[in-house]
mmCIF file of C-alpha atoms in Angstrom:
data_model
loop_
_atom_site.group_PDB
_atom_site.id
_atom_site.type_symbol
_atom_site.label_atom_id
_atom_site.label_comp_id
_atom_site.label_asym_id
_atom_site.label_seq_id
_atom_site.Cartn_x
_atom_site.Cartn_y
_atom_site.Cartn_z
ATOM 1 C CA MET A 100 26.126 12.011 15.442
ATOM 2 C CA VAL A 101 28.961 12.830 13.045
ATOM 3 C CA CYS A 102 30.838 9.563 13.169
ATOM 4 C CA HIS A 103 33.506 10.581 10.648
ATOM 5 C CA ASP A 104 34.404 13.807 12.434
ATOM 6 C CA PRO A 105 38.234 13.694 12.514
ATOM 7 C CA GLU A 106 38.363 15.765 15.696
ATOM 8 C CA ARG A 107 36.565 13.238 17.884
ATOM 9 C CA HIS A 108 36.960 9.606 18.834
ATOM 10 C CA LEU A 109 34.439 7.141 17.534
ATOM 11 C CA SER A 110 32.315 5.657 20.296
ATOM 12 C CA ILE A 111 32.012 1.979 19.363
ATOM 13 C CA LEU A 112 29.845 -0.601 21.095
ATOM 14 C CA HIS A 113 30.969 -4.175 20.500
ATOM 15 C CA LEU A 114 28.482 -6.960 21.161
ATOM 16 C CA GLU A 115 30.661 -10.059 21.434
ATOM 17 C CA ASP A 116 30.647 -13.068 23.791
ATOM 18 C CA SER A 117 34.295 -13.962 23.036
ATOM 19 C CA LEU A 118 36.767 -11.789 24.917
ATOM 20 C CA ALA A 119 39.555 -12.953 22.586
ATOM 21 C CA ASP A 120 37.645 -11.824 19.531
ATOM 22 C CA HIS A 121 36.884 -8.501 21.210
ATOM 23 C CA ARG A 122 40.574 -7.933 21.900
ATOM 24 C CA LEU A 123 41.441 -8.858 18.312
ATOM 25 C CA THR A 124 38.917 -6.288 17.076
ATOM 26 C CA VAL A 125 40.449 -3.583 19.260
ATOM 27 C CA LEU A 126 43.934 -4.470 18.014
ATOM 28 C CA THR A 127 42.836 -4.391 14.378
ATOM 29 C CA LEU A 128 41.348 -0.911 14.695
ATOM 30 C CA ARG A 129 44.393 0.401 16.553
ATOM 31 C CA ARG A 130 46.703 -0.860 13.839
ATOM 32 C CA ALA A 131 44.582 1.066 11.340
ATOM 33 C CA GLN A 132 45.194 4.190 13.484
ATOM 34 C CA LEU A 133 41.486 4.695 13.956
ATOM 35 C CA ALA A 134 40.644 7.052 16.811
ATOM 36 C CA PHE A 135 38.026 5.315 18.917
ATOM 37 C CA ASP A 136 36.733 4.325 22.327
ATOM 38 C CA MET A 137 35.176 0.860 22.522
ATOM 39 C CA GLN A 138 32.757 -0.567 25.021
ATOM 40 C CA HIS A 139 32.224 -4.304 25.298
ATOM 41 C CA ALA A 140 28.861 -5.996 25.911
ATOM 42 C CA ASP A 141 28.356 -9.761 26.010
ATOM 43 C CA SER A 142 24.629 -9.952 26.837
ATOM 44 C CA LEU A 143 21.448 -8.463 25.463
ATOM 45 C CA GLU A 144 20.787 -6.728 28.776
ATOM 46 C CA ALA A 145 24.200 -5.064 28.824
ATOM 47 C CA PHE A 146 23.793 -4.082 25.191
ATOM 48 C CA GLN A 147 20.391 -2.511 25.842
ATOM 49 C CA ALA A 148 21.729 -0.594 28.840
ATOM 50 C CA ALA A 149 24.654 0.741 26.802
ATOM 51 C CA ILE A 150 22.575 2.086 23.913
ATOM 52 C CA ALA A 151 20.107 3.628 26.363
ATOM 53 C CA SER A 152 22.697 5.490 28.426
ATOM 54 C CA GLN A 153 25.363 6.548 25.918
ATOM 55 C CA SER A 154 25.851 8.206 22.586
ATOM 56 C CA ILE A 155 27.066 5.451 20.271
ATOM 57 C CA ASP A 156 28.592 6.130 16.841
ATOM 58 C CA VAL A 157 29.006 2.558 15.567
ATOM 59 C CA ILE A 158 27.739 -0.837 16.692
ATOM 60 C CA LEU A 159 29.663 -4.031 15.949
ATOM 61 C CA ALA A 160 27.865 -7.281 16.690
ATOM 62 C CA ASP A 161 28.631 -10.978 16.467
ATOM 63 C CA TYR A 162 25.799 -12.826 14.760
ATOM 64 C CA GLN A 163 25.377 -15.846 16.996
ATOM 65 C CA LEU A 164 25.540 -15.273 20.760
ATOM 66 C CA PRO A 165 24.446 -17.415 23.718
ATOM 67 C CA GLY A 166 20.642 -17.367 23.853
ATOM 68 C CA PHE A 167 20.115 -14.693 21.174
ATOM 69 C CA THR A 168 21.381 -13.373 17.854
ATOM 70 C CA ALA A 169 22.489 -10.028 16.495
ATOM 71 C CA MET A 170 19.035 -9.651 14.972
ATOM 72 C CA ASP A 171 17.535 -9.441 18.463
ATOM 73 C CA ALA A 172 19.941 -6.614 19.221
ATOM 74 C CA TRP A 173 19.086 -4.993 15.896
ATOM 75 C CA GLN A 174 15.398 -4.952 16.825
ATOM 76 C CA LEU A 175 16.261 -2.871 19.879
ATOM 77 C CA VAL A 176 18.367 -0.452 17.830
ATOM 78 C CA ALA A 177 15.936 -0.136 14.907
ATOM 79 C CA GLN A 178 13.262 1.311 17.194
ATOM 80 C CA HIS A 179 15.159 4.600 17.089
ATOM 81 C CA SER A 180 15.073 6.556 13.842
ATOM 82 C CA ASP A 181 18.502 8.085 14.462
ATOM 83 C CA HIS A 182 20.264 4.822 15.297
ATOM 84 C CA PRO A 183 24.003 4.493 14.504
ATOM 85 C CA PRO A 184 25.383 2.161 11.818
ATOM 86 C CA PHE A 185 25.003 -1.484 12.841
ATOM 87 C CA ILE A 186 27.733 -3.774 11.425
ATOM 88 C CA LEU A 187 27.817 -7.563 11.716
ATOM 89 C CA LEU A 188 31.253 -8.874 12.661
ATOM 90 C CA SER A 189 30.922 -12.620 12.701
ATOM 91 C CA GLY A 190 32.294 -15.907 11.559
ATOM 92 C CA ALA A 191 28.991 -17.750 11.882
ATOM 93 C CA ILE A 192 26.902 -16.170 9.154
ATOM 94 C CA GLY A 193 26.368 -17.201 5.576
ATOM 95 C CA GLU A 194 26.129 -14.957 2.563
ATOM 96 C CA THR A 195 22.340 -15.328 2.318
ATOM 97 C CA ALA A 196 21.767 -14.485 5.980
ATOM 98 C CA ALA A 197 24.056 -11.469 5.680
ATOM 99 C CA VAL A 198 22.210 -10.144 2.625
ATOM 100 C CA ASP A 199 18.846 -10.660 4.353
ATOM 101 C CA ALA A 200 20.134 -8.748 7.371
ATOM 102 C CA MET A 201 21.248 -5.834 5.207
ATOM 103 C CA ARG A 202 17.819 -5.715 3.611
ATOM 104 C CA LEU A 203 16.407 -5.141 7.084
ATOM 105 C CA GLY A 204 18.695 -2.161 7.622
ATOM 106 C CA ILE A 205 22.004 -3.598 8.814
ATOM 107 C CA ALA A 206 24.750 -1.322 7.476
ATOM 108 C CA ASP A 207 27.273 -4.002 6.472
ATOM 109 C CA TYR A 208 28.935 -7.223 7.544
ATOM 110 C CA VAL A 209 32.536 -8.398 7.948
ATOM 111 C CA LEU A 210 33.760 -11.941 8.438
ATOM 112 C CA LYS A 211 36.163 -12.431 11.332
ATOM 113 C CA ASP A 212 38.509 -14.203 8.949
ATOM 114 C CA ASP A 213 38.692 -10.961 6.957
ATOM 115 C CA MET A 214 38.944 -8.510 9.848
ATOM 116 C CA ALA A 215 41.473 -6.323 8.025
ATOM 117 C CA ARG A 216 38.488 -4.906 6.103
ATOM 118 C CA LEU A 217 36.824 -3.693 9.301
ATOM 119 C CA PRO A 218 38.350 -0.155 9.510
ATOM 120 C CA HIS A 219 37.356 0.565 5.917
ATOM 121 C CA VAL A 220 33.843 -0.822 6.451
ATOM 122 C CA ILE A 221 33.399 1.305 9.577
ATOM 123 C CA GLN A 222 34.532 4.437 7.756
ATOM 124 C CA ARG A 223 32.244 3.749 4.804
ATOM 125 C CA ALA A 224 29.266 2.991 7.073
ATOM 126 C CA CYS A 225 29.847 6.258 8.922
ATOM 127 C CA GLU A 226 29.990 8.221 5.685
ATOM 128 C CA VAL A 227 26.777 6.641 4.423
ATOM 129 C CA HIS A 228 25.118 7.275 7.777
ATOM 130 C CA GLU A 229 26.172 10.922 7.789
ATOM 131 C CA SER A 230 25.048 11.384 4.200
ATOM 132 C CA ARG A 231 21.658 9.903 5.046
ATOM 133 C CA ARG A 232 21.381 12.116 8.130
ATOM 134 C CA LEU A 233 22.158 15.243 6.136
ATOM 135 C CA ARG A 234 19.682 14.235 3.450
ATOM 136 C CA GLU A 235 16.927 13.654 6.005
ATOM 137 C CA HIS A 236 17.740 16.993 7.605
ATOM 138 C CA ALA A 237 17.519 18.685 4.212
ATOM 139 C CA VAL A 238 14.159 17.025 3.558
ATOM 140 C CA GLN A 239 12.880 18.210 6.933
ATOM 141 C CA GLU A 240 14.132 21.715 6.261
ATOM 142 C CA LEU A 241 12.474 21.699 2.843
ATOM 143 C CA ALA A 242 9.187 20.511 4.344
ATOM 144 C CA ALA A 243 9.388 23.207 7.010
ATOM 145 C CA SER A 244 10.159 25.820 4.363
ATOM 146 C CA GLN A 245 7.230 24.687 2.222
ATOM 147 C CA LYS A 246 4.965 24.857 5.257
ATOM 148 C CA ARG A 247 6.122 28.393 6.028
ATOM 149 C CA LEU A 248 5.574 29.408 2.393
ATOM 150 C CA ALA A 249 2.083 27.888 2.442
ATOM 151 C CA GLU A 250 1.279 29.760 5.653
ATOM 152 C CA LEU A 251 2.612 32.970 4.123
ATOM 153 C CA ALA A 252 0.557 32.432 0.959
ATOM 154 C CA GLU A 253 -2.550 31.830 3.081
ATOM 155 C CA HIS A 254 -1.861 34.983 5.097
ATOM 156 C CA LEU A 255 -1.317 37.020 1.930
ATOM 157 C CA GLN A 256 -4.503 35.717 0.340
ATOM 158 C CA SER A 257 -6.463 36.491 3.482
ATOM 159 C CA SER A 258 -4.936 39.973 3.692
ATOM 160 C CA ILE A 259 -5.694 40.617 0.026
ATOM 161 C CA GLU A 260 -9.332 39.602 0.445
ATOM 162 C CA GLN A 261 -9.713 41.766 3.541
ATOM 163 C CA GLU A 262 -8.171 44.709 1.720
ATOM 164 C CA ARG A 263 -10.441 44.129 -1.260
ATOM 165 C CA ALA A 264 -13.486 44.124 1.007
ATOM 166 C CA ALA A 265 -12.333 47.335 2.686
ATOM 167 C CA ILE A 266 -11.740 49.066 -0.667
ATOM 168 C CA ALA A 267 -15.124 47.886 -1.956
ATOM 169 C CA ARG A 268 -16.843 49.320 1.115
ATOM 170 C CA GLU A 269 -15.027 52.642 0.683
ATOM 171 C CA ILE A 270 -16.029 52.811 -2.986
ATOM 172 C CA HIS A 271 -19.634 52.046 -2.084
ATOM 173 C CA ASP A 272 -19.895 54.330 0.935
ATOM 174 C CA ASP A 273 -17.739 57.276 -0.139
ATOM 175 C CA ILE A 274 -17.251 57.372 -3.893
ATOM 176 C CA GLY A 275 -20.610 55.798 -4.724
ATOM 177 C CA GLY A 276 -22.448 58.134 -2.384
ATOM 178 C CA ALA A 277 -20.645 61.187 -3.745
ATOM 179 C CA LEU A 278 -21.307 60.215 -7.376
ATOM 180 C CA THR A 279 -24.983 59.656 -6.646
ATOM 181 C CA ALA A 280 -25.251 63.063 -4.958
ATOM 182 C CA ILE A 281 -23.586 64.723 -7.954
ATOM 183 C CA ARG A 282 -26.034 62.996 -10.281
ATOM 184 C CA PHE A 283 -28.966 64.468 -8.329
ATOM 185 C CA ASP A 284 -27.384 67.927 -8.460
ATOM 186 C CA LEU A 285 -26.860 67.670 -12.209
ATOM 187 C CA ALA A 286 -30.434 66.562 -12.651
ATOM 188 C CA TRP A 287 -31.604 69.608 -10.626
ATOM 189 C CA ILE A 288 -29.477 71.919 -12.729
ATOM 190 C CA GLY A 289 -30.866 70.389 -15.910
ATOM 191 C CA ARG A 290 -34.445 70.885 -14.747
ATOM 192 C CA HIS A 291 -34.088 74.419 -13.460
ATOM 193 C CA SER A 292 -31.661 75.998 -15.905
ATOM 194 C CA THR A 293 -33.148 78.300 -18.546
ATOM 195 C CA GLN A 294 -30.019 78.252 -20.672
ATOM 196 C CA GLU A 295 -29.904 75.597 -23.368
ATOM 197 C CA GLY A 296 -26.121 75.318 -23.236
ATOM 198 C CA VAL A 297 -26.146 74.675 -19.509
ATOM 199 C CA ARG A 298 -28.783 71.959 -19.898
ATOM 200 C CA GLU A 299 -26.741 70.281 -22.635
ATOM 201 C CA HIS A 300 -23.598 70.315 -20.479
ATOM 202 C CA ALA A 301 -25.598 68.944 -17.548
ATOM 203 C CA GLN A 302 -26.917 66.088 -19.680
ATOM 204 C CA ALA A 303 -23.421 65.283 -20.997
ATOM 205 C CA ALA A 304 -22.004 65.370 -17.487
ATOM 206 C CA THR A 305 -24.831 63.119 -16.277
ATOM 207 C CA SER A 306 -24.044 60.621 -19.019
ATOM 208 C CA MET A 307 -20.364 60.550 -18.065
ATOM 209 C CA LEU A 308 -21.305 60.329 -14.399
ATOM 210 C CA GLN A 309 -23.525 57.352 -15.066
ATOM 211 C CA HIS A 310 -20.593 55.684 -16.796
ATOM 212 C CA ALA A 311 -18.413 56.371 -13.729
ATOM 213 C CA ILE A 312 -21.082 54.922 -11.424
ATOM 214 C CA GLY A 313 -21.263 51.796 -13.567
ATOM 215 C CA ALA A 314 -17.479 51.456 -13.527
ATOM 216 C CA SER A 315 -17.364 51.818 -9.740
ATOM 217 C CA GLN A 316 -20.046 49.154 -9.400
ATOM 218 C CA ARG A 317 -18.068 46.776 -11.614
ATOM 219 C CA ILE A 318 -14.932 47.425 -9.558
ATOM 220 C CA MET A 319 -16.853 46.714 -6.353
ATOM 221 C CA MET A 320 -18.225 43.479 -7.762
ATOM 222 C CA ASN A 321 -14.727 42.337 -8.719
ATOM 223 C CA LEU A 322 -13.232 43.340 -5.383
ATOM 224 C CA ARG A 323 -15.869 41.799 -3.158
ATOM 225 C CA PRO A 324 -19.218 40.895 -4.744
ATOM 226 C CA PRO A 325 -22.106 41.628 -2.353
ATOM 227 C CA ILE A 326 -23.998 38.859 -4.093
ATOM 228 C CA LEU A 327 -21.856 36.344 -2.182
ATOM 229 C CA ASP A 328 -24.073 37.176 0.793
ATOM 230 C CA GLN A 329 -26.843 35.386 -1.112
ATOM 231 C CA GLY A 330 -24.754 32.203 -1.405
ATOM 232 C CA LEU A 331 -22.298 30.593 -3.778
ATOM 233 C CA VAL A 332 -24.894 29.454 -6.316
ATOM 234 C CA ALA A 333 -26.244 32.991 -6.781
ATOM 235 C CA ALA A 334 -22.719 34.410 -7.022
ATOM 236 C CA VAL A 335 -21.561 31.926 -9.662
ATOM 237 C CA GLN A 336 -24.825 32.447 -11.553
ATOM 238 C CA TRP A 337 -24.079 36.183 -11.609
ATOM 239 C CA LEU A 338 -20.583 35.451 -12.943
ATOM 240 C CA ALA A 339 -22.081 33.295 -15.694
ATOM 241 C CA GLU A 340 -24.615 35.935 -16.698
ATOM 242 C CA ASP A 341 -21.954 38.653 -16.721
ATOM 243 C CA PHE A 342 -19.699 36.424 -18.863
ATOM 244 C CA GLU A 343 -22.509 35.811 -21.373
ATOM 245 C CA ARG A 344 -23.295 39.520 -21.519
ATOM 246 C CA ARG A 345 -19.677 40.499 -22.175
ATOM 247 C CA THR A 346 -18.678 37.716 -24.572
ATOM 248 C CA SER A 347 -21.961 36.530 -26.132
ATOM 249 C CA VAL A 348 -20.774 32.976 -25.412
ATOM 250 C CA PRO A 349 -23.566 30.875 -23.869
ATOM 251 C CA ILE A 350 -23.030 29.176 -20.491
ATOM 252 C CA LYS A 351 -24.910 26.134 -19.279
ATOM 253 C CA MET A 352 -24.938 25.989 -15.493
ATOM 254 C CA VAL A 353 -26.010 22.942 -13.500
ATOM 255 C CA THR A 354 -26.215 22.862 -9.696
ATOM 256 C CA SER A 355 -27.121 20.122 -7.220
ATOM 257 C CA SER A 356 -29.133 22.527 -5.067
ATOM 258 C CA ALA A 357 -30.136 26.163 -4.959
ATOM 259 C CA ASN A 358 -28.662 26.764 -1.502
ATOM 260 C CA MET A 359 -25.398 25.268 -0.242
ATOM 261 C CA PRO A 360 -24.500 25.683 3.452
ATOM 262 C CA LEU A 361 -20.825 26.528 3.084
ATOM 263 C CA SER A 362 -18.310 28.439 5.172
ATOM 264 C CA ASP A 363 -17.273 31.910 4.026
ATOM 265 C CA ALA A 364 -13.781 30.596 3.233
ATOM 266 C CA VAL A 365 -15.037 27.814 0.947
ATOM 267 C CA GLN A 366 -17.509 30.113 -0.783
ATOM 268 C CA LEU A 367 -14.793 32.638 -1.521
ATOM 269 C CA VAL A 368 -12.334 30.037 -2.834
ATOM 270 C CA ALA A 369 -14.981 28.555 -5.144
ATOM 271 C CA TYR A 370 -16.087 31.995 -6.329
ATOM 272 C CA ARG A 371 -12.534 33.150 -7.100
ATOM 273 C CA THR A 372 -11.854 29.864 -8.901
ATOM 274 C CA ALA A 373 -14.908 30.300 -11.121
ATOM 275 C CA GLN A 374 -14.019 33.957 -11.685
ATOM 276 C CA GLU A 375 -10.427 33.175 -12.714
ATOM 277 C CA ALA A 376 -11.550 30.289 -14.932
ATOM 278 C CA LEU A 377 -14.060 32.465 -16.811
ATOM 279 C CA THR A 378 -11.525 35.281 -17.116
ATOM 280 C CA ASN A 379 -8.990 32.910 -18.702
ATOM 281 C CA ILE A 380 -11.659 31.495 -21.016
ATOM 282 C CA SER A 381 -12.658 34.965 -22.213
ATOM 283 C CA LYS A 382 -9.019 35.915 -22.834
ATOM 284 C CA TYR A 383 -7.579 32.795 -24.437
ATOM 285 C CA ALA A 384 -10.031 29.993 -25.190
ATOM 286 C CA ALA A 385 -12.340 31.450 -27.889
ATOM 287 C CA PRO A 386 -15.043 28.860 -27.114
ATOM 288 C CA THR A 387 -18.574 28.536 -28.453
ATOM 289 C CA LEU A 388 -19.939 26.986 -25.240
ATOM 290 C CA VAL A 389 -19.045 26.926 -21.540
ATOM 291 C CA ARG A 390 -20.489 24.598 -18.911
ATOM 292 C CA ILE A 391 -20.387 25.065 -15.124
ATOM 293 C CA ASP A 392 -21.272 22.210 -12.771
ATOM 294 C CA LEU A 393 -21.591 23.012 -9.064
ATOM 295 C CA SER A 394 -22.331 20.247 -6.568
ATOM 296 C CA ASP A 395 -22.166 19.753 -2.801
ATOM 297 C CA SER A 396 -23.260 16.115 -2.715
ATOM 298 C CA GLU A 397 -21.608 13.283 -0.752
ATOM 299 C CA GLY A 398 -19.672 15.610 1.540
ATOM 300 C CA MET A 399 -17.705 17.188 -1.300
ATOM 301 C CA LEU A 400 -18.009 20.560 -2.950
ATOM 302 C CA THR A 401 -17.152 20.229 -6.631
ATOM 303 C CA LEU A 402 -16.906 23.106 -9.062
ATOM 304 C CA GLU A 403 -16.205 22.145 -12.656
ATOM 305 C CA VAL A 404 -15.755 24.687 -15.456
ATOM 306 C CA ASN A 405 -15.488 23.273 -18.976
ATOM 307 C CA ASP A 406 -15.126 24.995 -22.335
ATOM 308 C CA ASN A 407 -14.825 23.728 -25.899
ATOM 309 C CA GLY A 408 -12.238 26.292 -26.922
ATOM 310 C CA LYS A 409 -8.643 26.193 -28.119
ATOM 311 C CA GLY A 410 -7.384 24.178 -25.199
ATOM 312 C CA LEU A 411 -4.341 24.768 -23.072
ATOM 313 C CA ASP A 412 -0.794 23.630 -23.582
ATOM 314 C CA THR A 413 -0.124 21.620 -20.408
ATOM 315 C CA ARG A 414 3.414 22.986 -20.355
ATOM 316 C CA ALA A 415 1.900 26.391 -19.639
ATOM 317 C CA LEU A 416 0.965 25.137 -16.190
ATOM 318 C CA GLU A 417 4.654 24.657 -15.385
ATOM 319 C CA LYS A 418 5.735 28.139 -16.398
ATOM 320 C CA PRO A 419 7.328 30.052 -13.507
ATOM 321 C CA LYS A 420 5.003 33.016 -14.052
ATOM 322 C CA ALA A 421 1.736 31.069 -14.289
ATOM 323 C CA PHE A 422 0.633 32.827 -11.113
ATOM 324 C CA GLY A 423 -3.105 32.799 -11.823
ATOM 325 C CA LEU A 424 -3.495 29.034 -11.854
ATOM 326 C CA LYS A 425 -0.881 28.527 -9.143
ATOM 327 C CA GLY A 426 -2.747 31.040 -7.013
ATOM 328 C CA LEU A 427 -5.922 29.003 -7.438
ATOM 329 C CA GLN A 428 -4.071 25.865 -6.383
ATOM 330 C CA GLU A 429 -2.823 27.613 -3.252
ATOM 331 C CA ARG A 430 -6.336 28.886 -2.524
ATOM 332 C CA ALA A 431 -7.674 25.342 -2.768
ATOM 333 C CA LYS A 432 -5.080 24.118 -0.270
ATOM 334 C CA MET A 433 -6.212 26.767 2.203
ATOM 335 C CA VAL A 434 -9.529 24.892 2.599
ATOM 336 C CA ASP A 435 -7.974 21.400 2.322
ATOM 337 C CA GLY A 436 -9.052 21.128 -1.304
ATOM 338 C CA TRP A 437 -7.276 20.566 -4.591
ATOM 339 C CA LEU A 438 -7.453 21.751 -8.171
ATOM 340 C CA ASP A 439 -7.292 19.571 -11.277
ATOM 341 C CA ILE A 440 -6.740 21.031 -14.747
ATOM 342 C CA SER A 441 -6.891 18.962 -17.907
ATOM 343 C CA SER A 442 -6.688 20.205 -21.464
ATOM 344 C CA ARG A 443 -5.750 19.223 -24.986
ATOM 345 C CA PRO A 444 -5.020 21.682 -27.784
ATOM 346 C CA GLY A 445 -8.145 22.190 -29.869
ATOM 347 C CA GLN A 446 -10.359 20.187 -27.492
ATOM 348 C CA GLY A 447 -11.075 22.628 -24.693
ATOM 349 C CA THR A 448 -10.132 22.800 -21.031
ATOM 350 C CA SER A 449 -11.604 21.383 -17.847
ATOM 351 C CA LEU A 450 -10.910 22.915 -14.433
ATOM 352 C CA ILE A 451 -12.187 21.086 -11.359
ATOM 353 C CA LEU A 452 -12.087 22.339 -7.778
ATOM 354 C CA SER A 453 -12.763 19.730 -5.085
ATOM 355 C CA VAL A 454 -13.169 20.586 -1.402
ATOM 356 C CA PRO A 455 -14.082 18.056 1.302
ATOM 357 C CA LEU A 456 -16.867 19.553 3.392
ATOM 358 C CA ALA A 457 -16.669 17.268 6.421
ATOM 359 C CA SER A 458 -13.707 19.165 7.875
ATOM 360 C CA ILE A 459 -15.055 22.632 7.061
ATOM 361 C CA PRO A 460 -16.824 24.428 9.899
ATOM 362 C CA PRO A 461 -20.303 25.838 9.209
ATOM 363 C CA PRO A 462 -20.747 29.547 8.402
ATOM 364 C CA THR A 463 -20.313 31.826 11.398
ATOM 365 C CA GLY A 464 -21.884 34.900 9.901
ATOM 366 C CA ASP A 465 -18.640 36.879 10.326
ATOM 367 C CA ASP A 466 -17.680 38.860 7.259
ATOM 368 C CA THR A 467 -13.970 38.126 6.888
ATOM 369 C CA ARG A 468 -13.962 38.508 3.152
#
């Protein structure tokens, strides 16, 4: 309802047992040149029937009526979230009672002795009501937009992982197979050639080919590590060993069990979180020790990666282009989890992924990664 729309009459419901007071109210609003249609109700039953059958813009109500009060009528109105402004128009209400009523949600109150204020109070109540309605609509639109963005992010992440898996399979099946075949051919040439120069070129080419095979294997592991088929613990352990080999920084890894029955989605989120955390540590932290704790106890998967490095400026987490960490947060939401990051300059960084396992279905065996 847009109760201050100048192109329409206000639909006013007046709950009043005095016909004289009702007529005085109508006269007051007409003198103020307010465009309105007013319906009169003098019982709770008539009031309830009116609000159930019509679109009402404003409700005016006497406080004390035979056998009930305006607060009884308010209880009927308050059941609806989109109820119109409810204004007390009474001579039998004290200041304290009026304030208490407004705390419950009554829009305003006007004493009958000061009825000249009524048109202004109605207009102000309508404006406040419309402002509140627009604000609630904006909040709903924002929530819907955030939901759509979250769904899009989930779809993009899923598509990215599927594409990574497809590329990894192509590298393994096509490029890897071709490189291996070339290596065998070079080895044959090296064994059977009688020319020293040819053998030297074959050996050099074999060395370069071995480097290419190693690079393709590293790319495959980054795209979609086959070791995930052996479980999350084995995959994170491989990440830790690879990190130690590349950086010479020791990692202490502690797990609650060797095998964790997790869904493919949870395994992948935890793996990517550990991977991103170790990548950031190797790039920025300059630590002397890293610790990884992985637990699936008490219905909660917890992955904690700690380092004793330079630490992270917490303002960096709010940067618009901090996509890596924000991506991890979105990944966590995809499995109903959350990500906590704490850090102090010079005192290292702690990244904790928490995922409730009760709501996660068991593994299906389908490779959707």
